[in-house]
Amino acid sequence: MEKKKDGALVINLYGGPGAGKSTTAAGVFSLLKLHAVSTELVTEYAKDLTWENRMKTLDNQYYVFGKQHHRLFRLVDQVDVIITDSPILLSLIYGDTHAEFKDAVVACFKEFNNVNYIIRRTKAYVSAGRNQTFEEAKEVDNVTRRILGSNDLPYAVVPGEYGGINQVAQELLEYLGIECKFKFAPK
């Protein structure tokens, strides 16, 4: 983990729908807060639209991308760590196929100090609040790996459960020079 420029460290959690991104983001956010780290959680704008049944808006990935980008941008000089379950590179999966759009998304992504984690599925798929079937969600997992690989973006894979939450939080705390005092544990 290496910070290349000024501004917050952005922790990007990748995976298809239902992989455990939101659960991992919430857990890591909680652990960092318990360790007094200046951190914020940036949630998925597209999921807000899904819960509101605004499918037409979801079709406009330029708009969705802009909204998601702004959620990150507004925090860059405000906190030390940003955790997101909706990395802006996901617009490459759901968005326009024009090269110009793809180039713009990647350029905007590279403006941030990014650390990338892919969440490995460990739990049953829950379809509530999702627009994809389980098979489609698994395909998003595969496409995500290809996008990160084709853009030479390093990533680590963590399980979508308490062990993954602990691993990400531990790595961040070590990077920040903070002793880990709290972890999630199985029952």
Steps between C-alpha positions, in 0.01 A plus 500: 500500500661823388361853502603674179345846541332731748150423617317211653577135446204352308422138584312352204304181567414309183277208420171426337169564670466302823871423538523682833630843399257698717546267797878524471487878455281544808721271708827664399348845552386398848840358598685808373263729691560294817871568447434877464597508131359794305292302253176514302283241329392572143204284406368398162293767323365237260357303793315812616344517154411131512321536834311798355407302184670763282612259227497762224755704696713187544518475120685834489844389619650841424272641771551208740877522452496875566300458819726219625816695411372804689436291812875426503625835376330701777687299768853480359640788706267446797595156636794259501316192371194454278340156480269432206292202395454665161835581337458734205663241273174303526366747243712309247280196563161667502571800279546616148731299277650804324877525539473865605277411797730217605807723474330771708399252772853358526654850502266610781574182693874565480452844662457321834734306732338163432532169682299222338345190654285241329246341730477121459149362543452297817127533570169425332382746235217728612304648209324780695623841385682350200441521127702189405452127534762297687656392169516860378653607832774236466574629149550849649758339734689371195474823300628696801818291510550551127457878528749530785746273317469674164569835667799363697331583830618288794247342732470252784222245540326470838205287612162673529467431872654602832847368405510729196382795707777436753764459229417828326476691829828348627685594181370857516584538867853369439542745211382784725731389782214424740494197727198277436295475822167370364396230254183321402481139617269212416255393764 
